[in-house]
Amino acid sequence: MTKTILSLLFVLFLCITKVQAGWYECYIYKGSIGKYPITLSIQVRDGFFGEKDKKDFNLIGVYKYDAYNTPIRLEGKLNRQTKKVVLYEVNDQKQRITFEFEFSEKRSTGVWKNLSTQKTFPLHLNYVSKLIELTPESAIVNNEVLQTNSLENYYFIGIYSKKPGEDRVHMDKLKIINKKDNTLFQVIDLSAVETQTGNVKTIIYDNVEVYNPHKKEFLVWNDIGRMGGYLTVAFNPKTQKFKLDPEPQIDGPE
């Protein structure tokens, strides 16, 4: 019964956010943990459904070590009064790593800590950009957002934009980047798709989902139908390129 109620609440939330602007508030940083360069993004996300131990959590995030380029999911909280951020890296449902720093749109310093070994490294972050969709009048152009899901040899960067008067930000392009050397492998153009892409999930970083890693197949969520749908992208062994199916598939009732 509890799971059913939570599912209904989540569906209701999605329905509401599909007609209201202002549900993306993201901040992108470059920096380092000790001597190791990183890329980190956080998104303000009020409310964790049904998780009592996370009732004050209001952040979701993702980071990667730039030498390895495998995105890692984060969750945590921002105290808007003190500007203090605490993020947790979670593995096997256990909090393994913490990031503590002061939220800033300039430079920020803090501490990275391994909770098992108590080892710490200085954390340095430099603000790069933000993606805030709080009013229909706001404009966003070519804002790059790291996606949490990745393939064995590639990771993804979503390119987000919004024109004044549009009610939601959307992904115009998806960069596919080599993990080995950070070179651009391919760009998937989503601008010609009639319905907007990359703005269905409440967590912006989950708008790309890998469903068949062996065949290098993934989907990108698309704003079609009542509850949204998705576009599929598959790797073509002959051309050695990824190919987009431009017809979105509806997920759930129309």
PDB file of C-alpha atoms in Angstrom:
ATOM      1  CA  MET A   1       0.000   0.000   0.000  1.00  0.00           C
ATOM      2  CA  THR A   2       2.787   2.427   0.934  1.00  0.00           C
ATOM      3  CA  LYS A   3       4.605   1.845  -2.355  1.00  0.00           C
ATOM      4  CA  THR A   4       1.362   2.394  -4.259  1.00  0.00           C
ATOM      5  CA  ILE A   5       0.725   5.706  -2.505  1.00  0.00           C
ATOM      6  CA  LEU A   6       4.292   6.862  -3.130  1.00  0.00           C
ATOM      7  CA  SER A   7       4.012   5.945  -6.797  1.00  0.00           C
ATOM      8  CA  LEU A   8       0.782   7.921  -7.115  1.00  0.00           C
ATOM      9  CA  LEU A   9       2.386  10.931  -5.436  1.00  0.00           C
ATOM     10  CA  PHE A  10       5.339  10.733  -7.829  1.00  0.00           C
ATOM     11  CA  VAL A  11       2.993  10.568 -10.834  1.00  0.00           C
ATOM     12  CA  LEU A  12       1.071  13.566  -9.512  1.00  0.00           C
ATOM     13  CA  PHE A  13       4.314  15.483  -9.079  1.00  0.00           C
ATOM     14  CA  LEU A  14       5.334  14.755 -12.653  1.00  0.00           C
ATOM     15  CA  CYS A  15       1.946  15.915 -13.926  1.00  0.00           C
ATOM     16  CA  ILE A  16       2.282  19.195 -12.032  1.00  0.00           C
ATOM     17  CA  THR A  17       5.848  19.889 -13.160  1.00  0.00           C
ATOM     18  CA  LYS A  18       4.927  19.306 -16.806  1.00  0.00           C
ATOM     19  CA  VAL A  19       2.813  22.480 -16.722  1.00  0.00           C
ATOM     20  CA  GLN A  20       4.875  24.662 -14.401  1.00  0.00           C
ATOM     21  CA  ALA A  21       8.179  26.335 -15.056  1.00  0.00           C
ATOM     22  CA  GLY A  22      10.980  26.599 -12.552  1.00  0.00           C
ATOM     23  CA  TRP A  23      11.919  23.074 -11.597  1.00  0.00           C
ATOM     24  CA  TYR A  24      15.557  23.157 -12.704  1.00  0.00           C
ATOM     25  CA  GLU A  25      18.166  24.914 -10.596  1.00  0.00           C
ATOM     26  CA  CYS A  26      21.599  23.527 -11.483  1.00  0.00           C
ATOM     27  CA  TYR A  27      25.169  24.669 -10.836  1.00  0.00           C
ATOM     28  CA  ILE A  28      28.268  23.401 -12.637  1.00  0.00           C
ATOM     29  CA  TYR A  29      31.809  23.446 -11.226  1.00  0.00           C
ATOM     30  CA  LYS A  30      35.350  22.441 -12.176  1.00  0.00           C
ATOM     31  CA  GLY A  31      37.896  21.823  -9.475  1.00  0.00           C
ATOM     32  CA  SER A  32      39.992  19.247  -7.675  1.00  0.00           C
ATOM     33  CA  ILE A  33      40.046  16.720  -4.860  1.00  0.00           C
ATOM     34  CA  GLY A  34      43.610  16.969  -3.630  1.00  0.00           C
ATOM     35  CA  LYS A  35      45.646  16.852  -6.850  1.00  0.00           C
ATOM     36  CA  TYR A  36      42.912  15.097  -8.861  1.00  0.00           C
ATOM     37  CA  PRO A  37      40.886  17.312 -11.268  1.00  0.00           C
ATOM     38  CA  ILE A  38      37.102  16.828 -11.165  1.00  0.00           C
ATOM     39  CA  THR A  39      33.885  18.070 -12.746  1.00  0.00           C
ATOM     40  CA  LEU A  40      30.914  18.453 -10.410  1.00  0.00           C
ATOM     41  CA  SER A  41      27.290  19.499 -10.892  1.00  0.00           C
ATOM     42  CA  ILE A  42      24.515  19.900  -8.341  1.00  0.00           C
ATOM     43  CA  GLN A  43      20.789  20.417  -8.723  1.00  0.00           C
ATOM     44  CA  VAL A  44      18.436  21.752  -6.085  1.00  0.00           C
ATOM     45  CA  ARG A  45      15.697  19.163  -5.731  1.00  0.00           C
ATOM     46  CA  ASP A  46      13.324  19.689  -2.804  1.00  0.00           C
ATOM     47  CA  GLY A  47      11.700  16.526  -1.507  1.00  0.00           C
ATOM     48  CA  PHE A  48      12.765  12.879  -1.375  1.00  0.00           C
ATOM     49  CA  PHE A  49       9.624  10.756  -1.654  1.00  0.00           C
ATOM     50  CA  GLY A  50       8.983   8.582   1.420  1.00  0.00           C
ATOM     51  CA  GLU A  51      12.573   8.537   2.673  1.00  0.00           C
ATOM     52  CA  LYS A  52      12.364   9.719   6.285  1.00  0.00           C
ATOM     53  CA  ASP A  53      16.115   9.733   6.802  1.00  0.00           C
ATOM     54  CA  LYS A  54      16.443  12.116   3.849  1.00  0.00           C
ATOM     55  CA  LYS A  55      13.587  14.477   4.607  1.00  0.00           C
ATOM     56  CA  ASP A  56      15.982  17.443   4.717  1.00  0.00           C
ATOM     57  CA  PHE A  57      17.864  16.405   1.582  1.00  0.00           C
ATOM     58  CA  ASN A  58      17.364  18.909  -1.240  1.00  0.00           C
ATOM     59  CA  LEU A  59      20.308  18.280  -3.570  1.00  0.00           C
ATOM     60  CA  ILE A  60      21.126  15.711  -6.191  1.00  0.00           C
ATOM     61  CA  GLY A  61      24.412  15.713  -7.997  1.00  0.00           C
ATOM     62  CA  VAL A  62      27.019  14.019 -10.139  1.00  0.00           C
ATOM     63  CA  TYR A  63      30.784  14.242 -10.409  1.00  0.00           C
ATOM     64  CA  LYS A  64      33.633  12.594 -12.266  1.00  0.00           C
ATOM     65  CA  TYR A  65      37.370  12.397 -11.964  1.00  0.00           C
ATOM     66  CA  ASP A  66      38.562  13.945 -15.219  1.00  0.00           C
ATOM     67  CA  ALA A  67      41.239  11.266 -15.644  1.00  0.00           C
ATOM     68  CA  TYR A  68      38.647   8.455 -15.622  1.00  0.00           C
ATOM     69  CA  ASN A  69      35.370  10.109 -16.692  1.00  0.00           C
ATOM     70  CA  THR A  70      32.933   7.684 -15.099  1.00  0.00           C
ATOM     71  CA  PRO A  71      30.127   9.780 -13.559  1.00  0.00           C
ATOM     72  CA  ILE A  72      29.274   9.125  -9.901  1.00  0.00           C
ATOM     73  CA  ARG A  73      25.936  10.016  -8.323  1.00  0.00           C
ATOM     74  CA  LEU A  74      25.658  12.269  -5.272  1.00  0.00           C
ATOM     75  CA  GLU A  75      22.855  13.284  -2.919  1.00  0.00           C
ATOM     76  CA  GLY A  76      22.730  15.655   0.010  1.00  0.00           C
ATOM     77  CA  LYS A  77      21.590  18.975   1.329  1.00  0.00           C
ATOM     78  CA  LEU A  78      22.071  22.701   1.023  1.00  0.00           C
ATOM     79  CA  ASN A  79      21.399  24.946   4.000  1.00  0.00           C
ATOM     80  CA  ARG A  80      20.210  28.113   2.316  1.00  0.00           C
ATOM     81  CA  GLN A  81      20.832  30.201   5.443  1.00  0.00           C
ATOM     82  CA  THR A  82      24.445  29.166   6.084  1.00  0.00           C
ATOM     83  CA  LYS A  83      25.209  28.250   2.417  1.00  0.00           C
ATOM     84  CA  LYS A  84      26.758  24.983   3.631  1.00  0.00           C
ATOM     85  CA  VAL A  85      26.607  22.000   1.274  1.00  0.00           C
ATOM     86  CA  VAL A  86      26.992  18.373   2.365  1.00  0.00           C
ATOM     87  CA  LEU A  87      26.980  15.752  -0.399  1.00  0.00           C
ATOM     88  CA  TYR A  88      27.174  11.982  -0.018  1.00  0.00           C
ATOM     89  CA  GLU A  89      28.513   9.478  -2.523  1.00  0.00           C
ATOM     90  CA  VAL A  90      26.404   6.341  -2.111  1.00  0.00           C
ATOM     91  CA  ASN A  91      27.554   2.817  -3.031  1.00  0.00           C
ATOM     92  CA  ASP A  92      25.563  -0.338  -2.225  1.00  0.00           C
ATOM     93  CA  GLN A  93      23.028   1.840  -0.380  1.00  0.00           C
ATOM     94  CA  LYS A  94      25.719   3.062   2.011  1.00  0.00           C
ATOM     95  CA  GLN A  95      27.204   6.522   2.303  1.00  0.00           C
ATOM     96  CA  ARG A  96      30.902   6.123   1.501  1.00  0.00           C
ATOM     97  CA  ILE A  97      32.219   9.606   0.741  1.00  0.00           C
ATOM     98  CA  THR A  98      31.288  13.136   1.803  1.00  0.00           C
ATOM     99  CA  PHE A  99      31.865  16.500   0.154  1.00  0.00           C
ATOM    100  CA  GLU A 100      31.521  19.519   2.438  1.00  0.00           C
ATOM    101  CA  PHE A 101      31.860  23.050   1.082  1.00  0.00           C
ATOM    102  CA  GLU A 102      30.268  26.483   1.073  1.00  0.00           C
ATOM    103  CA  PHE A 103      27.903  27.122  -1.819  1.00  0.00           C
ATOM    104  CA  SER A 104      29.132  29.934  -4.041  1.00  0.00           C
ATOM    105  CA  GLU A 105      28.890  31.208  -7.585  1.00  0.00           C
ATOM    106  CA  LYS A 106      32.585  32.053  -7.472  1.00  0.00           C
ATOM    107  CA  ARG A 107      35.260  29.928  -5.801  1.00  0.00           C
ATOM    108  CA  SER A 108      34.680  27.525  -2.960  1.00  0.00           C
ATOM    109  CA  THR A 109      36.858  25.370  -0.734  1.00  0.00           C
ATOM    110  CA  GLY A 110      35.971  22.438   1.442  1.00  0.00           C
ATOM    111  CA  VAL A 111      36.829  18.875   2.397  1.00  0.00           C
ATOM    112  CA  TRP A 112      36.454  15.485   0.727  1.00  0.00           C
ATOM    113  CA  LYS A 113      36.299  12.634   3.247  1.00  0.00           C
ATOM    114  CA  ASN A 114      36.301   8.835   3.023  1.00  0.00           C
ATOM    115  CA  LEU A 115      33.971   7.743   5.821  1.00  0.00           C
ATOM    116  CA  SER A 116      35.518   4.266   6.080  1.00  0.00           C
ATOM    117  CA  THR A 117      39.163   5.286   6.381  1.00  0.00           C
ATOM    118  CA  GLN A 118      38.607   8.860   7.658  1.00  0.00           C
ATOM    119  CA  LYS A 119      41.086  10.017   5.026  1.00  0.00           C
ATOM    120  CA  THR A 120      40.559  13.583   3.823  1.00  0.00           C
ATOM    121  CA  PHE A 121      41.628  15.730   0.878  1.00  0.00           C
ATOM    122  CA  PRO A 122      41.181  19.456   0.318  1.00  0.00           C
ATOM    123  CA  LEU A 123      38.338  20.229  -2.060  1.00  0.00           C
ATOM    124  CA  HIS A 124      38.594  23.193  -4.438  1.00  0.00           C
ATOM    125  CA  LEU A 125      35.730  24.223  -6.727  1.00  0.00           C
ATOM    126  CA  ASN A 126      35.513  26.933  -9.369  1.00  0.00           C
ATOM    127  CA  TYR A 127      32.064  27.998 -10.537  1.00  0.00           C
ATOM    128  CA  VAL A 128      31.559  27.490 -14.287  1.00  0.00           C
ATOM    129  CA  SER A 129      27.891  28.126 -15.055  1.00  0.00           C
ATOM    130  CA  LYS A 130      24.324  27.635 -13.910  1.00  0.00           C
ATOM    131  CA  LEU A 131      21.083  26.467 -15.428  1.00  0.00           C
ATOM    132  CA  ILE A 132      18.155  28.093 -13.660  1.00  0.00           C
ATOM    133  CA  GLU A 133      14.635  27.891 -15.020  1.00  0.00           C
ATOM    134  CA  LEU A 134      12.571  29.983 -12.634  1.00  0.00           C
ATOM    135  CA  THR A 135      10.573  32.206 -14.985  1.00  0.00           C
ATOM    136  CA  PRO A 136       9.226  31.830 -18.544  1.00  0.00           C
ATOM    137  CA  GLU A 137      11.126  34.996 -19.496  1.00  0.00           C
ATOM    138  CA  SER A 138      14.535  33.540 -18.705  1.00  0.00           C
ATOM    139  CA  ALA A 139      16.828  32.502 -21.546  1.00  0.00           C
ATOM    140  CA  ILE A 140      19.405  29.702 -21.493  1.00  0.00           C
ATOM    141  CA  VAL A 141      21.858  29.034 -24.311  1.00  0.00           C
ATOM    142  CA  ASN A 142      24.073  25.963 -24.789  1.00  0.00           C
ATOM    143  CA  ASN A 143      24.497  25.057 -21.138  1.00  0.00           C
ATOM    144  CA  GLU A 144      26.466  21.818 -20.731  1.00  0.00           C
ATOM    145  CA  VAL A 145      25.293  19.342 -18.072  1.00  0.00           C
ATOM    146  CA  LEU A 146      27.058  16.081 -17.215  1.00  0.00           C
ATOM    147  CA  GLN A 147      24.703  13.073 -17.229  1.00  0.00           C
ATOM    148  CA  THR A 148      24.977  10.372 -14.553  1.00  0.00           C
ATOM    149  CA  ASN A 149      24.631   7.333 -16.798  1.00  0.00           C
ATOM    150  CA  SER A 150      27.435   6.305 -19.129  1.00  0.00           C
ATOM    151  CA  LEU A 151      28.704   3.491 -21.333  1.00  0.00           C
ATOM    152  CA  GLU A 152      31.919   1.552 -20.810  1.00  0.00           C
ATOM    153  CA  ASN A 153      33.929   3.793 -23.141  1.00  0.00           C
ATOM    154  CA  TYR A 154      31.777   6.917 -23.403  1.00  0.00           C
ATOM    155  CA  TYR A 155      30.106   9.481 -21.182  1.00  0.00           C
ATOM    156  CA  PHE A 156      27.410  12.013 -22.026  1.00  0.00           C
ATOM    157  CA  ILE A 157      27.030  15.791 -21.852  1.00  0.00           C
ATOM    158  CA  GLY A 158      23.591  17.285 -22.474  1.00  0.00           C
ATOM    159  CA  ILE A 159      23.454  20.702 -24.189  1.00  0.00           C
ATOM    160  CA  TYR A 160      20.479  22.597 -22.752  1.00  0.00           C
ATOM    161  CA  SER A 161      18.774  25.767 -24.004  1.00  0.00           C
ATOM    162  CA  LYS A 162      15.564  27.748 -23.555  1.00  0.00           C
ATOM    163  CA  LYS A 163      14.238  30.743 -25.464  1.00  0.00           C
ATOM    164  CA  PRO A 164      12.372  33.567 -23.694  1.00  0.00           C
ATOM    165  CA  GLY A 165       8.696  32.625 -23.499  1.00  0.00           C
ATOM    166  CA  GLU A 166       9.294  28.868 -23.521  1.00  0.00           C
ATOM    167  CA  ASP A 167       8.089  27.246 -20.332  1.00  0.00           C
ATOM    168  CA  ARG A 168      10.814  24.615 -20.023  1.00  0.00           C
ATOM    169  CA  VAL A 169      14.476  24.068 -20.693  1.00  0.00           C
ATOM    170  CA  HIS A 170      15.283  21.295 -23.179  1.00  0.00           C
ATOM    171  CA  MET A 171      18.230  19.320 -24.538  1.00  0.00           C
ATOM    172  CA  ASP A 172      19.104  20.396 -28.094  1.00  0.00           C
ATOM    173  CA  LYS A 173      22.144  18.172 -28.468  1.00  0.00           C
ATOM    174  CA  LEU A 174      23.836  15.293 -26.709  1.00  0.00           C
ATOM    175  CA  LYS A 175      27.618  15.042 -26.755  1.00  0.00           C
ATOM    176  CA  ILE A 176      29.124  11.545 -26.659  1.00  0.00           C
ATOM    177  CA  ILE A 177      32.674  11.798 -25.345  1.00  0.00           C
ATOM    178  CA  ASN A 178      35.508   9.262 -25.139  1.00  0.00           C
ATOM    179  CA  LYS A 179      36.326   8.392 -21.540  1.00  0.00           C
ATOM    180  CA  LYS A 180      39.924   7.522 -22.405  1.00  0.00           C
ATOM    181  CA  ASP A 181      41.055  10.924 -23.620  1.00  0.00           C
ATOM    182  CA  ASN A 182      38.056  13.297 -23.289  1.00  0.00           C
ATOM    183  CA  THR A 183      37.809  13.751 -27.049  1.00  0.00           C
ATOM    184  CA  LEU A 184      34.439  14.323 -28.675  1.00  0.00           C
ATOM    185  CA  PHE A 185      33.244  11.137 -30.392  1.00  0.00           C
ATOM    186  CA  GLN A 186      29.873  12.267 -31.758  1.00  0.00           C
ATOM    187  CA  VAL A 187      27.080  14.802 -31.328  1.00  0.00           C
ATOM    188  CA  ILE A 188      23.448  13.661 -31.447  1.00  0.00           C
ATOM    189  CA  ASP A 189      21.270  16.504 -32.787  1.00  0.00           C
ATOM    190  CA  LEU A 190      17.887  16.570 -31.029  1.00  0.00           C
ATOM    191  CA  SER A 191      16.711  19.983 -32.248  1.00  0.00           C
ATOM    192  CA  ALA A 192      14.683  18.580 -35.153  1.00  0.00           C
ATOM    193  CA  VAL A 193      12.538  16.348 -32.916  1.00  0.00           C
ATOM    194  CA  GLU A 194       9.081  17.921 -32.716  1.00  0.00           C
ATOM    195  CA  THR A 195       8.619  17.395 -28.971  1.00  0.00           C
ATOM    196  CA  GLN A 196      11.156  18.654 -26.453  1.00  0.00           C
ATOM    197  CA  THR A 197      13.840  16.297 -25.152  1.00  0.00           C
ATOM    198  CA  GLY A 198      15.719  15.986 -21.881  1.00  0.00           C
ATOM    199  CA  ASN A 199      13.238  17.616 -19.515  1.00  0.00           C
ATOM    200  CA  VAL A 200      10.949  14.822 -18.302  1.00  0.00           C
ATOM    201  CA  LYS A 201      12.756  13.389 -15.291  1.00  0.00           C
ATOM    202  CA  THR A 202      12.701  15.415 -12.103  1.00  0.00           C
ATOM    203  CA  ILE A 203      16.478  14.876 -11.858  1.00  0.00           C
ATOM    204  CA  ILE A 204      18.080  16.484 -14.876  1.00  0.00           C
ATOM    205  CA  TYR A 205      20.949  14.022 -14.762  1.00  0.00           C
ATOM    206  CA  ASP A 206      18.667  11.030 -15.336  1.00  0.00           C
ATOM    207  CA  ASN A 207      17.398  12.098 -18.743  1.00  0.00           C
ATOM    208  CA  VAL A 208      19.806   9.672 -20.417  1.00  0.00           C
ATOM    209  CA  GLU A 209      19.376   5.999 -19.467  1.00  0.00           C
ATOM    210  CA  VAL A 210      21.490   3.083 -20.695  1.00  0.00           C
ATOM    211  CA  TYR A 211      19.305  -0.002 -21.164  1.00  0.00           C
ATOM    212  CA  ASN A 212      21.683  -2.282 -23.096  1.00  0.00           C
ATOM    213  CA  PRO A 213      25.338  -1.517 -22.312  1.00  0.00           C
ATOM    214  CA  HIS A 214      26.641  -4.514 -24.283  1.00  0.00           C
ATOM    215  CA  LYS A 215      25.052  -3.257 -27.526  1.00  0.00           C
ATOM    216  CA  LYS A 216      25.641   0.394 -26.590  1.00  0.00           C
ATOM    217  CA  GLU A 217      21.942   1.240 -26.622  1.00  0.00           C
ATOM    218  CA  PHE A 218      20.408   4.020 -24.555  1.00  0.00           C
ATOM    219  CA  LEU A 219      17.381   6.279 -24.436  1.00  0.00           C
ATOM    220  CA  VAL A 220      16.835   9.988 -23.915  1.00  0.00           C
ATOM    221  CA  TRP A 221      13.601  11.057 -22.230  1.00  0.00           C
ATOM    222  CA  ASN A 222      11.250  13.153 -24.335  1.00  0.00           C
ATOM    223  CA  ASP A 223       8.241  15.324 -23.467  1.00  0.00           C
ATOM    224  CA  ILE A 224       5.625  13.417 -25.474  1.00  0.00           C
ATOM    225  CA  GLY A 225       2.207  12.235 -24.292  1.00  0.00           C
ATOM    226  CA  ARG A 226       0.741  12.771 -20.845  1.00  0.00           C
ATOM    227  CA  MET A 227       3.620  11.304 -18.861  1.00  0.00           C
ATOM    228  CA  GLY A 228       6.485  11.611 -21.323  1.00  0.00           C
ATOM    229  CA  GLY A 229       8.305   9.106 -23.467  1.00  0.00           C
ATOM    230  CA  TYR A 230      11.729   8.542 -24.940  1.00  0.00           C
ATOM    231  CA  LEU A 231      13.984   8.507 -27.983  1.00  0.00           C
ATOM    232  CA  THR A 232      16.246   5.529 -28.595  1.00  0.00           C
ATOM    233  CA  VAL A 233      19.885   5.690 -29.672  1.00  0.00           C
ATOM    234  CA  ALA A 234      21.823   2.605 -30.822  1.00  0.00           C
ATOM    235  CA  PHE A 235      25.384   1.999 -31.952  1.00  0.00           C
ATOM    236  CA  ASN A 236      25.750   0.832 -35.571  1.00  0.00           C
ATOM    237  CA  PRO A 237      28.714  -1.592 -35.855  1.00  0.00           C
ATOM    238  CA  LYS A 238      28.998  -0.994 -39.613  1.00  0.00           C
ATOM    239  CA  THR A 239      29.259   2.774 -39.511  1.00  0.00           C
ATOM    240  CA  GLN A 240      30.864   2.818 -36.047  1.00  0.00           C
ATOM    241  CA  LYS A 241      28.477   5.619 -35.119  1.00  0.00           C
ATOM    242  CA  PHE A 242      25.461   6.080 -32.879  1.00  0.00           C
ATOM    243  CA  LYS A 243      22.119   6.494 -34.638  1.00  0.00           C
ATOM    244  CA  LEU A 244      19.076   8.299 -33.263  1.00  0.00           C
ATOM    245  CA  ASP A 245      15.554   7.079 -33.934  1.00  0.00           C
ATOM    246  CA  PRO A 246      13.776  10.466 -34.321  1.00  0.00           C
ATOM    247  CA  GLU A 247      10.319   9.079 -33.504  1.00  0.00           C
ATOM    248  CA  PRO A 248       9.690   9.285 -29.734  1.00  0.00           C
ATOM    249  CA  GLN A 249       7.952   6.390 -27.988  1.00  0.00           C
ATOM    250  CA  ILE A 250       5.224   7.160 -25.450  1.00  0.00           C
ATOM    251  CA  ASP A 251       5.813   5.714 -22.002  1.00  0.00           C
ATOM    252  CA  GLY A 252       2.489   4.977 -20.274  1.00  0.00           C
ATOM    253  CA  PRO A 253      -1.015   6.187 -21.245  1.00  0.00           C
ATOM    254  CA  GLU A 254      -1.456   8.761 -23.996  1.00  0.00           C
TER     255      GLU A 254
END
